[in-house]
Amino acid sequence: MNAIEQAMQYWYPIGMLGDLQRSETRKTRLLGMDIELKTEQSGLISVFHQKKPWNTKSAYGHIWTSPSKMPKPLFDVPEAGDHERRFVPCGSVRVRCSPLRAVENFLDVAHFPFVHTDILGAEPHTEVEPYSVNIDETKDEVIATKVKFYQPQAAKSASDGIVTDYVYRVPSPMNALLYKTCPNRDDVQDVIAIFVQPLDEETCDVWPWMALYDDQSTMAEMIEFQQLIFLQDRSVLENQIPIKLPLDPKMEIPTRADLTSVAYRRWLKKHGAIYGAMVSSTDDAWVAAQ
Amino acid sequence: MVSFAVGLTKNLPDGRVMRSFVENHDLVIWRSVSGQLSCWLNRCPHRGMRLSHGFVRGEALACVYHGWHYGKDTACRYIPAHPDLDPPGTIKTMAFRSFDKGGIIWVNIDNKKDEPIIPNNLLSVRSLEFRCPLEMVEAEIPEFEYHSAKKGLLNLKIKKQGFGKWIIEILGQGLYMHLFLHKLPSQKCAIHALSNDNVSSEQRKDMSRLLEHLRYVSEAKYKVLAA
Ligand code: FES
Ligand SMILES: [Fe+2]
């Protein structure tokens, strides 16, 4: 199975449910293929590539599609059934980077003080304490637990700095979720996800989605907060060389703080999930960058 | 290989960072707080971030992504995620020889000793980026004519002085301008210009307008050609 065939087995987000107009056709792209997202007058949604229909489904505030006739099941987010939460789809951000780099950045806390200065982190609180990373064998997911980080403003609703606890889940190569300390309640955790739509190997639309316990902020405020964070991420994501995610351990230098990234890269390699990855250091684009 | 002019010394003050290119190498050029110049490959060994987005902390350049600090000797000195760790000596950036001479920042990508010949007493005029290839500008310079608002058509004596280097003499005024051409990626280039030290700041402003006109003419011709 080559990179694109492997990638074609999954579901991908291509639009926000609340954002579609009746009797409307939108054009977008997935895995280098042009597709059309059609909403009928009746509200029925369908997706076509070269006039052929693809599978679609609605979940977690988004429309998902897959080029495969028999896609792998979409991952489960149990919190999506919790009606005490507010569900916040945030729209999309176009990023000129590999979809895999976008996911890896989402799994990283060490950049908070430098990229999200005075919001998700601040010097001198830069230390990343040891945490655990596993592969959940039954669900086949990368899981990082006991990640702790000091944050000046962990969420829109936070008024003071707190040490935030994080759990990360990567249920499929281009989707990731985090569970973090909720600033208002200590018995529950907020959920933030990024669903990544790979337009091609070097461009993606990132669809953040949140399921929060926040009864103070308006929807617009919560979206604005998440968009600000993501625009800050984009400024680094569009400036990493090479654009594709390197899977050869010789190409970049991880430390203990990067354990999640190391596990993610290994897991991608094991699955042959290399759409958006650079597999070897003999790749021309890598050699040219030296 | 010769040294390449990549910018004016005056445009990179102490504690500042810039991005440049030589022969398709993406470079970061920075000056420490004490004034030491360095030029490295524009890529952080940690996760590939362009170091030109980073910031200077004392005698180190810090990457903007996770804040790793690199000293002037290219070695990683500090990893903020592990404040107590002494980073292994193998974590290094890749350096190229760089130096200031005659008001210009020079980079020598094969690290051979090559001292460009340039008078030491020149004054900076300006650096100007052109949205057209260097060859286009090189072809334009010998033909170049300029009507000054005050003095009318200037009598210019234009001489090529070697690789990417031109001298424009404004006859009758005894004024000299030195142009250093700099090839950039994506069909662009830059000119780093200086003058002799007898040129007043008012006259350097005139020279700067002359350069703008050269840019206007070169870009216009390129647009026609590219269309
Ligand atoms: S990429 Fe430079 S410090 Fe991480
Ligand atoms: Fe981030």
Short mmCIF file of C-alpha atoms and ligand atoms in Angstrom, two decimals:
data_model
loop_
_atom_site.label_atom_id
_atom_site.label_comp_id
_atom_site.label_asym_id
_atom_site.label_seq_id
_atom_site.Cartn_x
_atom_site.Cartn_y
_atom_site.Cartn_z
CA MET A 1 0.00 0.00 0.00
CA ASN A 2 1.45 3.36 -0.95
CA ALA A 3 1.14 6.65 0.95
CA ILE A 4 -2.04 7.84 -0.73
CA GLU A 5 -3.79 4.46 -0.58
CA GLN A 6 -3.03 4.28 3.12
CA ALA A 7 -4.36 7.80 3.64
CA MET A 8 -7.54 7.08 1.69
CA GLN A 9 -8.77 4.67 4.37
CA TYR A 10 -9.64 7.41 6.86
CA TRP A 11 -12.42 9.95 7.33
CA TYR A 12 -11.57 13.64 6.89
CA PRO A 13 -13.36 16.85 7.86
CA ILE A 14 -14.29 19.09 4.94
CA GLY A 15 -16.76 21.58 6.42
CA MET A 16 -18.60 22.78 9.49
CA LEU A 17 -22.15 21.54 9.94
CA GLY A 18 -23.58 24.88 11.04
CA ASP A 19 -21.98 26.69 8.17
CA LEU A 20 -23.59 24.98 5.15
CA GLN A 21 -26.27 26.74 3.09
CA ARG A 22 -29.16 24.87 1.45
CA SER A 23 -28.89 24.40 -2.34
CA GLU A 24 -25.23 25.15 -2.34
CA THR A 25 -22.16 23.46 -3.82
CA ARG A 26 -18.70 24.11 -2.44
CA LYS A 27 -15.45 23.11 -3.98
CA THR A 28 -12.58 21.93 -1.88
CA ARG A 29 -9.69 19.51 -2.04
CA LEU A 30 -8.66 16.36 -0.24
CA LEU A 31 -5.45 14.35 -0.66
CA GLY A 32 -4.72 16.22 -3.89
CA MET A 33 -8.19 15.48 -5.36
CA ASP A 34 -10.81 18.11 -6.22
CA ILE A 35 -14.13 17.44 -4.55
CA GLU A 36 -17.55 19.05 -4.37
CA LEU A 37 -19.61 19.32 -1.23
CA LYS A 38 -23.28 19.59 -2.16
CA THR A 39 -26.13 20.57 0.16
CA GLU A 40 -29.60 19.94 -1.28
CA GLN A 41 -32.65 22.09 -0.60
CA SER A 42 -33.77 19.23 1.68
CA GLY A 43 -30.58 19.52 3.73
CA LEU A 44 -29.14 16.27 2.33
CA ILE A 45 -25.37 16.43 2.05
CA SER A 46 -23.24 14.62 -0.51
CA VAL A 47 -19.65 14.68 -1.73
CA PHE A 48 -18.43 14.03 -5.26
CA HIS A 49 -15.06 13.50 -6.83
CA GLN A 50 -15.09 13.46 -10.65
CA LYS A 51 -18.87 13.01 -10.47
CA LYS A 52 -18.56 9.88 -8.31
CA PRO A 53 -20.11 9.98 -4.83
CA TRP A 54 -17.99 9.47 -1.73
CA ASN A 55 -19.10 8.37 1.72
CA THR A 56 -20.10 11.17 4.08
CA LYS A 57 -21.10 11.50 7.68
CA SER A 58 -21.75 14.21 10.26
CA ALA A 59 -19.90 14.07 13.55
CA TYR A 60 -18.38 16.45 16.09
CA GLY A 61 -19.78 19.54 14.42
CA HIS A 62 -18.29 18.71 11.03
CA ILE A 63 -18.97 16.96 7.74
CA TRP A 64 -16.60 14.09 7.15
CA THR A 65 -15.85 12.25 3.97
CA SER A 66 -13.66 9.38 2.81
CA PRO A 67 -12.54 8.33 -0.67
CA SER A 68 -12.68 4.72 0.48
CA LYS A 69 -15.71 2.46 -0.09
CA MET A 70 -14.97 0.87 3.28
CA PRO A 71 -13.27 3.46 5.46
CA LYS A 72 -11.93 2.62 8.90
CA PRO A 73 -14.51 3.60 11.54
CA LEU A 74 -14.35 7.24 12.66
CA PHE A 75 -12.75 7.49 16.12
CA ASP A 76 -14.99 7.88 19.13
CA VAL A 77 -15.22 11.04 21.25
CA PRO A 78 -17.42 10.03 24.20
CA GLU A 79 -17.53 13.65 25.47
CA ALA A 80 -19.48 14.61 22.35
CA GLY A 81 -22.54 13.03 24.00
CA ASP A 82 -22.22 15.11 27.19
CA HIS A 83 -24.90 17.78 26.94
CA GLU A 84 -23.54 19.85 29.80
CA ARG A 85 -20.69 20.84 27.53
CA ARG A 86 -20.69 23.60 24.98
CA PHE A 87 -19.58 22.43 21.56
CA VAL A 88 -17.56 24.98 19.67
CA PRO A 89 -16.52 24.36 16.08
CA CYS A 90 -14.08 27.17 15.25
CA GLY A 91 -13.99 27.30 11.46
CA SER A 92 -10.82 26.46 9.57
CA VAL A 93 -7.35 27.88 9.24
CA ARG A 94 -5.42 27.28 6.02
CA VAL A 95 -1.79 26.34 6.72
CA ARG A 96 0.98 25.80 4.21
CA CYS A 97 2.50 22.83 6.03
CA SER A 98 2.23 19.08 6.11
CA PRO A 99 -0.96 17.90 7.86
CA LEU A 100 1.29 15.75 10.05
CA ARG A 101 3.35 18.76 11.19
CA ALA A 102 0.07 20.45 12.21
CA VAL A 103 -0.87 17.45 14.37
CA GLU A 104 2.60 17.19 15.89
CA ASN A 105 2.56 20.86 16.87
CA PHE A 106 -0.78 20.31 18.60
CA LEU A 107 0.81 17.58 20.74
CA ASP A 108 3.62 19.83 21.94
CA VAL A 109 3.65 21.88 25.14
CA ALA A 110 7.28 23.07 25.08
CA HIS A 111 6.46 25.80 22.58
CA PHE A 112 3.79 27.47 24.74
CA PRO A 113 6.03 30.09 26.42
CA PHE A 114 7.56 31.14 23.08
CA VAL A 115 4.73 30.90 20.58
CA HIS A 116 1.73 31.57 22.86
CA THR A 117 3.56 33.95 25.16
CA ASP A 118 1.58 35.07 28.25
CA ILE A 119 -1.43 32.97 27.23
CA LEU A 120 -0.58 29.26 27.23
CA GLY A 121 2.90 29.73 28.70
CA ALA A 122 5.45 32.27 29.89
CA GLU A 123 9.10 32.35 30.78
CA PRO A 124 10.60 31.37 33.20
CA HIS A 125 8.03 28.52 33.46
CA THR A 126 9.48 26.59 30.55
CA GLU A 127 10.26 23.21 32.07
CA VAL A 128 8.50 20.12 30.75
CA GLU A 129 8.35 17.56 33.55
CA PRO A 130 8.57 13.88 32.67
CA TYR A 131 5.27 12.44 31.42
CA SER A 132 4.11 9.12 29.96
CA VAL A 133 3.38 8.10 26.42
CA ASN A 134 1.80 4.80 25.37
CA ILE A 135 0.11 3.18 22.48
CA ASP A 136 -3.38 2.07 23.47
CA GLU A 137 -3.33 -1.34 21.79
CA THR A 138 -7.09 -1.92 21.71
CA LYS A 139 -7.91 1.41 20.14
CA ASP A 140 -4.58 1.75 18.37
CA GLU A 141 -4.08 5.33 19.52
CA VAL A 142 -1.11 7.32 20.75
CA ILE A 143 -1.84 8.47 24.31
CA ALA A 144 0.22 10.91 26.39
CA THR A 145 -0.70 11.32 30.05
CA LYS A 146 0.45 13.29 33.10
CA VAL A 147 1.58 16.21 30.98
CA LYS A 148 1.74 19.29 33.22
CA PHE A 149 2.41 22.86 32.25
CA TYR A 150 2.16 26.26 33.90
CA GLN A 151 -0.20 28.55 32.02
CA PRO A 152 -0.87 32.26 32.57
CA GLN A 153 -4.28 32.08 30.80
CA ALA A 154 -5.21 28.49 30.09
CA ALA A 155 -8.58 29.29 28.50
CA LYS A 156 -10.86 32.21 27.69
CA SER A 157 -12.52 31.71 31.08
CA ALA A 158 -9.28 31.60 33.12
CA SER A 159 -8.44 34.63 35.24
CA ASP A 160 -5.17 33.49 36.85
CA GLY A 161 -2.20 31.36 36.01
CA ILE A 162 -2.62 27.65 36.78
CA VAL A 163 -0.69 24.44 36.32
CA THR A 164 -2.70 22.69 33.64
CA ASP A 165 -2.85 18.90 33.33
CA TYR A 166 -3.06 17.50 29.85
CA VAL A 167 -3.90 14.17 28.28
CA TYR A 168 -3.38 13.80 24.55
CA ARG A 169 -4.96 11.32 22.13
CA VAL A 170 -4.06 10.70 18.52
CA PRO A 171 -6.81 8.40 17.23
CA SER A 172 -5.85 8.67 13.55
CA PRO A 173 -2.88 10.20 11.71
CA MET A 174 -4.51 13.57 11.05
CA ASN A 175 -6.68 14.07 14.11
CA ALA A 176 -5.75 14.76 17.70
CA LEU A 177 -7.55 15.60 20.92
CA LEU A 178 -6.46 16.98 24.23
CA TYR A 179 -8.12 16.86 27.63
CA LYS A 180 -7.07 19.67 29.92
CA THR A 181 -7.82 21.03 33.37
CA CYS A 182 -10.97 23.07 33.21
CA PRO A 183 -10.28 26.48 34.81
CA ASN A 184 -13.75 26.62 36.41
CA ARG A 185 -14.22 23.07 37.73
CA ASP A 186 -11.71 20.55 38.98
CA ASP A 187 -13.89 17.46 38.50
CA VAL A 188 -14.03 17.60 34.70
CA GLN A 189 -11.78 18.27 31.76
CA ASP A 190 -12.23 20.45 28.71
CA VAL A 191 -11.73 18.81 25.34
CA ILE A 192 -10.01 20.51 22.42
CA ALA A 193 -9.46 18.77 19.11
CA ILE A 194 -7.91 19.50 15.79
CA PHE A 195 -9.34 17.77 12.77
CA VAL A 196 -7.03 18.20 9.82
CA GLN A 197 -8.12 18.22 6.19
CA PRO A 198 -5.08 17.42 4.04
CA LEU A 199 -5.48 19.37 0.81
CA ASP A 200 -2.23 17.82 -0.32
CA GLU A 201 1.02 16.75 1.34
CA GLU A 202 2.13 20.32 1.97
CA THR A 203 -1.14 22.22 2.59
CA CYS A 204 -3.95 21.67 5.04
CA ASP A 205 -7.07 23.20 6.50
CA VAL A 206 -7.16 22.78 10.25
CA TRP A 207 -10.59 22.60 11.90
CA PRO A 208 -10.33 23.13 15.66
CA TRP A 209 -13.28 21.92 17.73
CA MET A 210 -13.91 22.26 21.45
CA ALA A 211 -16.22 20.71 24.01
CA LEU A 212 -16.00 22.95 27.06
CA TYR A 213 -17.54 23.61 30.43
CA ASP A 214 -17.65 27.38 30.11
CA ASP A 215 -20.88 29.21 30.86
CA GLN A 216 -19.32 32.69 30.98
CA SER A 217 -17.75 33.32 27.60
CA THR A 218 -19.79 33.94 24.47
CA MET A 219 -19.41 31.63 21.51
CA ALA A 220 -17.65 34.40 19.58
CA GLU A 221 -15.15 34.94 22.41
CA MET A 222 -14.32 31.25 22.63
CA ILE A 223 -13.82 31.02 18.87
CA GLU A 224 -11.71 34.16 18.83
CA PHE A 225 -9.48 32.77 21.57
CA GLN A 226 -8.91 29.50 19.72
CA GLN A 227 -8.33 31.31 16.41
CA LEU A 228 -5.71 33.55 18.02
CA ILE A 229 -3.90 30.50 19.37
CA PHE A 230 -4.01 28.81 16.02
CA LEU A 231 -2.77 31.82 14.08
CA GLN A 232 0.23 31.90 16.40
CA ASP A 233 0.83 28.23 15.62
CA ARG A 234 0.57 28.92 11.91
CA SER A 235 3.47 31.36 12.05
CA VAL A 236 5.79 28.53 13.10
CA LEU A 237 4.15 25.77 11.06
CA GLU A 238 4.74 27.65 7.81
CA ASN A 239 8.43 28.07 8.64
CA GLN A 240 9.61 24.57 9.35
CA ILE A 241 12.10 23.01 6.96
CA PRO A 242 11.48 20.60 5.36
CA ILE A 243 7.75 21.14 4.90
CA LYS A 244 7.00 17.44 5.25
CA LEU A 245 7.37 15.67 8.59
CA PRO A 246 10.74 13.86 8.76
CA LEU A 247 10.44 10.28 9.95
CA ASP A 248 14.12 9.41 9.81
CA PRO A 249 15.43 9.95 13.36
CA LYS A 250 18.66 11.40 11.93
CA MET A 251 16.89 14.42 10.52
CA GLU A 252 15.74 16.19 13.70
CA ILE A 253 16.80 16.10 17.36
CA PRO A 254 14.17 15.26 19.96
CA THR A 255 14.59 15.51 23.74
CA ARG A 256 12.57 14.01 26.57
CA ALA A 257 9.96 16.78 26.19
CA ASP A 258 9.31 15.47 22.67
CA LEU A 259 8.31 11.94 23.70
CA THR A 260 4.80 12.36 22.27
CA SER A 261 6.23 13.46 18.95
CA VAL A 262 8.65 10.54 18.91
CA ALA A 263 5.83 8.07 19.61
CA TYR A 264 3.61 9.73 17.00
CA ARG A 265 6.31 9.51 14.31
CA ARG A 266 7.01 5.85 15.10
CA TRP A 267 3.31 5.03 15.06
CA LEU A 268 2.91 6.76 11.67
CA LYS A 269 5.85 4.80 10.30
CA LYS A 270 4.51 1.49 11.62
CA HIS A 271 1.18 2.13 9.87
CA GLY A 272 2.78 3.36 6.67
CA ALA A 273 0.90 6.60 7.29
CA ILE A 274 3.45 8.59 5.34
CA TYR A 275 1.23 10.95 3.32
CA GLY A 276 2.81 14.31 4.30
CA ALA A 277 5.98 12.66 5.64
CA MET A 278 9.56 12.49 4.48
CA VAL A 279 10.70 8.97 5.06
CA SER A 280 14.41 9.08 4.42
CA SER A 281 17.29 11.48 4.69
CA THR A 282 18.24 10.70 1.09
CA ASP A 283 15.09 12.50 -0.11
CA ASP A 284 16.01 15.23 -2.61
CA ALA A 285 14.15 17.93 -0.71
CA TRP A 286 16.14 17.06 2.39
CA VAL A 287 19.48 17.03 0.62
CA ALA A 288 18.67 20.41 -0.97
CA ALA A 289 17.95 21.92 2.44
CA GLN A 290 21.43 21.06 3.73
CA MET B 1 34.45 31.03 -4.48
CA VAL B 2 34.09 34.74 -3.88
CA SER B 3 32.42 36.36 -0.91
CA PHE B 4 28.86 37.55 -1.40
CA ALA B 5 27.53 40.91 -0.27
CA VAL B 6 24.30 40.15 1.61
CA GLY B 7 23.45 43.48 3.21
CA LEU B 8 24.61 46.75 4.71
CA THR B 9 26.36 46.57 8.07
CA LYS B 10 24.29 49.49 9.30
CA ASN B 11 21.02 47.61 8.67
CA LEU B 12 21.92 44.87 11.15
CA PRO B 13 22.49 46.53 14.54
CA ASP B 14 23.66 44.63 17.62
CA GLY B 15 21.08 42.16 18.92
CA ARG B 16 19.25 41.84 15.59
CA VAL B 17 18.49 38.97 13.22
CA MET B 18 17.94 38.89 9.46
CA ARG B 19 17.32 36.34 6.75
CA SER B 20 19.32 36.20 3.54
CA PHE B 21 20.24 33.90 0.71
CA VAL B 22 23.45 32.91 -1.04
CA GLU B 23 23.36 30.46 -3.94
CA ASN B 24 19.99 29.06 -2.81
CA HIS B 25 21.13 28.56 0.77
CA ASP B 26 18.51 29.91 3.15
CA LEU B 27 20.55 31.76 5.81
CA VAL B 28 20.11 33.44 9.16
CA ILE B 29 22.48 36.30 9.89
CA TRP B 30 22.57 37.79 13.37
CA ARG B 31 24.63 40.05 15.56
CA SER B 32 25.11 39.37 19.24
CA VAL B 33 24.62 42.06 21.86
CA SER B 34 28.40 42.56 21.93
CA GLY B 35 28.39 43.02 18.13
CA GLN B 36 29.69 39.63 16.90
CA LEU B 37 28.37 38.65 13.49
CA SER B 38 27.29 35.06 12.64
CA CYS B 39 25.79 33.43 9.58
CA TRP B 40 24.19 29.98 9.77
CA LEU B 41 21.97 27.70 7.78
CA ASN B 42 18.46 28.97 8.51
CA ARG B 43 17.21 25.85 10.22
CA CYS B 44 16.96 24.83 13.85
CA PRO B 45 18.32 21.30 14.38
CA HIS B 46 15.52 20.57 16.87
CA ARG B 47 12.39 20.70 14.72
CA GLY B 48 13.47 22.56 11.57
CA MET B 49 12.17 26.04 12.43
CA ARG B 50 13.71 28.93 10.49
CA LEU B 51 16.14 30.54 12.92
CA SER B 52 15.62 33.92 11.23
CA HIS B 53 12.33 34.12 13.17
CA GLY B 54 14.33 33.81 16.39
CA PHE B 55 15.66 36.43 18.78
CA VAL B 56 19.02 37.38 20.26
CA ARG B 57 19.62 36.85 23.96
CA GLY B 58 23.02 38.25 24.89
CA GLU B 59 25.60 36.25 22.97
CA ALA B 60 23.14 33.57 21.80
CA LEU B 61 20.47 33.23 19.15
CA ALA B 62 17.23 31.69 20.44
CA CYS B 63 14.83 29.77 18.20
CA VAL B 64 11.30 31.12 18.37
CA TYR B 65 9.63 27.70 18.46
CA HIS B 66 10.92 26.12 21.69
CA GLY B 67 13.51 28.70 22.67
CA TRP B 68 16.66 26.60 22.23
CA HIS B 69 19.73 28.88 22.52
CA TYR B 70 22.73 28.58 20.21
CA GLY B 71 26.04 30.27 21.03
CA LYS B 72 28.35 32.00 18.56
CA ASP B 73 30.32 28.75 18.24
CA THR B 74 27.05 27.15 16.86
CA ALA B 75 26.62 24.82 19.86
CA CYS B 76 23.29 24.54 21.63
CA ARG B 77 23.74 26.07 25.09
CA TYR B 78 20.30 25.92 26.62
CA ILE B 79 17.06 23.97 26.19
CA PRO B 80 14.26 25.73 28.11
CA ALA B 81 12.14 22.55 28.42
CA HIS B 82 15.05 21.06 30.42
CA PRO B 83 16.59 24.03 32.23
CA ASP B 84 19.05 21.87 34.20
CA LEU B 85 20.32 19.90 31.25
CA ASP B 86 23.72 20.58 29.76
CA PRO B 87 22.93 20.04 26.06
CA PRO B 88 25.11 17.45 24.29
CA GLY B 89 27.84 19.01 22.15
CA THR B 90 26.48 17.30 19.05
CA ILE B 91 23.55 19.73 18.80
CA LYS B 92 24.90 22.43 16.50
CA THR B 93 23.84 24.74 13.76
CA MET B 94 25.77 24.91 10.48
CA ALA B 95 27.91 28.03 10.13
CA PHE B 96 29.34 29.91 7.16
CA ARG B 97 32.15 32.45 7.27
CA SER B 98 30.75 35.97 7.57
CA PHE B 99 32.33 39.35 8.26
CA ASP B 100 31.81 43.09 7.94
CA LYS B 101 34.04 45.02 5.61
CA GLY B 102 33.62 48.50 4.16
CA GLY B 103 30.05 48.81 5.43
CA ILE B 104 28.91 45.55 3.85
CA ILE B 105 28.08 42.19 5.41
CA TRP B 106 29.88 39.45 3.48
CA VAL B 107 29.20 35.72 3.44
CA ASN B 108 31.53 33.09 2.12
CA ILE B 109 29.71 29.79 1.73
CA ASP B 110 32.69 27.57 1.06
CA ASN B 111 34.48 29.08 4.03
CA LYS B 112 37.65 29.84 2.02
CA LYS B 113 39.58 32.93 2.90
CA ASP B 114 38.64 35.62 0.43
CA GLU B 115 38.90 39.26 1.34
CA PRO B 116 36.85 41.43 -0.97
CA ILE B 117 38.68 44.54 -2.10
CA ILE B 118 36.67 47.50 -0.94
CA PRO B 119 37.68 50.90 0.42
CA ASN B 120 37.11 51.19 4.14
CA ASN B 121 35.66 54.67 4.23
CA LEU B 122 32.43 54.22 2.26
CA LEU B 123 29.08 55.51 3.49
CA SER B 124 25.85 53.50 3.32
CA VAL B 125 23.28 54.66 0.79
CA ARG B 126 20.69 51.88 1.06
CA SER B 127 19.72 48.28 0.33
CA LEU B 128 16.95 47.85 -2.16
CA GLU B 129 15.13 44.68 -3.21
CA PHE B 130 14.16 44.26 -6.89
CA ARG B 131 11.34 42.00 -8.10
CA CYS B 132 13.27 40.88 -11.15
CA PRO B 133 16.29 38.64 -11.77
CA LEU B 134 19.80 39.91 -11.22
CA GLU B 135 20.67 39.40 -14.90
CA MET B 136 17.92 41.85 -15.82
CA VAL B 137 19.46 44.55 -13.62
CA GLU B 138 22.99 43.81 -14.82
CA ALA B 139 21.79 44.28 -18.39
CA GLU B 140 20.06 47.51 -17.46
CA ILE B 141 22.86 49.25 -15.53
CA PRO B 142 25.21 50.09 -18.47
CA GLU B 143 22.30 51.69 -20.38
CA PHE B 144 20.92 53.47 -17.41
CA GLU B 145 19.95 57.15 -17.64
CA TYR B 146 18.66 59.35 -14.89
CA HIS B 147 16.96 62.75 -14.89
CA SER B 148 17.42 64.37 -11.52
CA ALA B 149 14.64 66.76 -10.52
CA LYS B 150 17.20 69.43 -9.64
CA LYS B 151 20.05 68.81 -12.06
CA GLY B 152 18.33 67.39 -15.15
CA LEU B 153 19.91 64.53 -17.07
CA LEU B 154 22.93 63.37 -15.11
CA ASN B 155 26.15 62.55 -16.89
CA LEU B 156 26.89 59.08 -15.57
CA LYS B 157 30.03 57.06 -16.05
CA ILE B 158 29.24 53.44 -15.37
CA LYS B 159 31.86 50.76 -14.87
CA LYS B 160 31.69 47.10 -14.02
CA GLN B 161 34.25 46.30 -11.35
CA GLY B 162 34.04 42.54 -11.18
CA PHE B 163 31.54 39.96 -10.07
CA GLY B 164 28.24 41.70 -9.26
CA LYS B 165 30.00 44.95 -8.58
CA TRP B 166 29.47 48.29 -10.35
CA ILE B 167 30.62 51.86 -9.86
CA ILE B 168 28.52 54.78 -11.01
CA GLU B 169 30.32 58.09 -11.19
CA ILE B 170 28.22 61.23 -11.43
CA LEU B 171 30.47 63.31 -13.68
CA GLY B 172 30.92 66.96 -12.98
CA GLN B 173 30.04 66.37 -9.35
CA GLY B 174 32.89 64.02 -8.43
CA LEU B 175 30.47 61.65 -6.73
CA TYR B 176 30.84 57.88 -6.69
CA MET B 177 28.28 55.23 -5.88
CA HIS B 178 29.29 51.58 -5.36
CA LEU B 179 26.69 48.94 -6.16
CA PHE B 180 26.85 45.37 -4.91
CA LEU B 181 24.34 43.10 -6.62
CA HIS B 182 22.86 40.20 -4.69
CA LYS B 183 20.98 37.34 -6.25
CA LEU B 184 17.86 36.21 -4.39
CA PRO B 185 15.57 33.22 -4.96
CA SER B 186 12.24 33.43 -6.85
CA GLN B 187 13.55 35.73 -9.60
CA LYS B 188 14.48 38.51 -7.25
CA CYS B 189 17.64 40.38 -6.40
CA ALA B 190 18.90 43.22 -4.27
CA ILE B 191 21.38 46.05 -4.58
CA HIS B 192 23.43 47.14 -1.60
CA ALA B 193 24.70 50.63 -2.32
CA LEU B 194 27.37 52.81 -0.74
CA SER B 195 29.01 56.10 -1.66
CA ASN B 196 32.41 57.70 -1.24
CA ASP B 197 32.82 59.66 1.95
CA ASN B 198 32.74 63.08 0.28
CA VAL B 199 29.02 62.61 -0.47
CA SER B 200 26.62 64.60 1.70
CA SER B 201 23.50 63.04 3.20
CA GLU B 202 21.38 65.14 0.82
CA GLN B 203 23.37 63.74 -2.13
CA ARG B 204 22.95 60.23 -0.78
CA LYS B 205 19.19 60.78 -0.82
CA ASP B 206 19.51 61.69 -4.50
CA MET B 207 21.48 58.48 -5.07
CA SER B 208 18.76 56.57 -3.33
CA ARG B 209 16.19 58.05 -5.74
CA LEU B 210 18.43 57.11 -8.64
CA LEU B 211 18.38 53.52 -7.36
CA GLU B 212 14.61 53.57 -7.10
CA HIS B 213 14.47 54.65 -10.70
CA LEU B 214 16.79 51.81 -11.69
CA ARG B 215 14.43 49.47 -9.90
CA TYR B 216 11.41 50.95 -11.62
CA VAL B 217 12.95 50.55 -15.09
CA SER B 218 14.27 47.03 -14.45
CA GLU B 219 11.03 45.74 -12.98
CA ALA B 220 8.99 47.28 -15.79
CA LYS B 221 11.16 45.62 -18.44
CA TYR B 222 10.93 42.33 -16.61
CA LYS B 223 7.14 42.54 -16.48
CA VAL B 224 7.03 43.00 -20.25
CA LEU B 225 9.40 40.09 -20.78
CA ALA B 226 7.60 37.78 -18.38
CA ALA B 227 4.18 38.56 -19.90
S1 FES C 1 12.54 24.02 16.46
FE1 FES C 1 13.98 25.38 17.26
S2 FES C 1 13.79 25.09 19.36
FE2 FES C 1 12.39 23.66 18.57
FE FE C 2 0.55 25.93 19.74
#
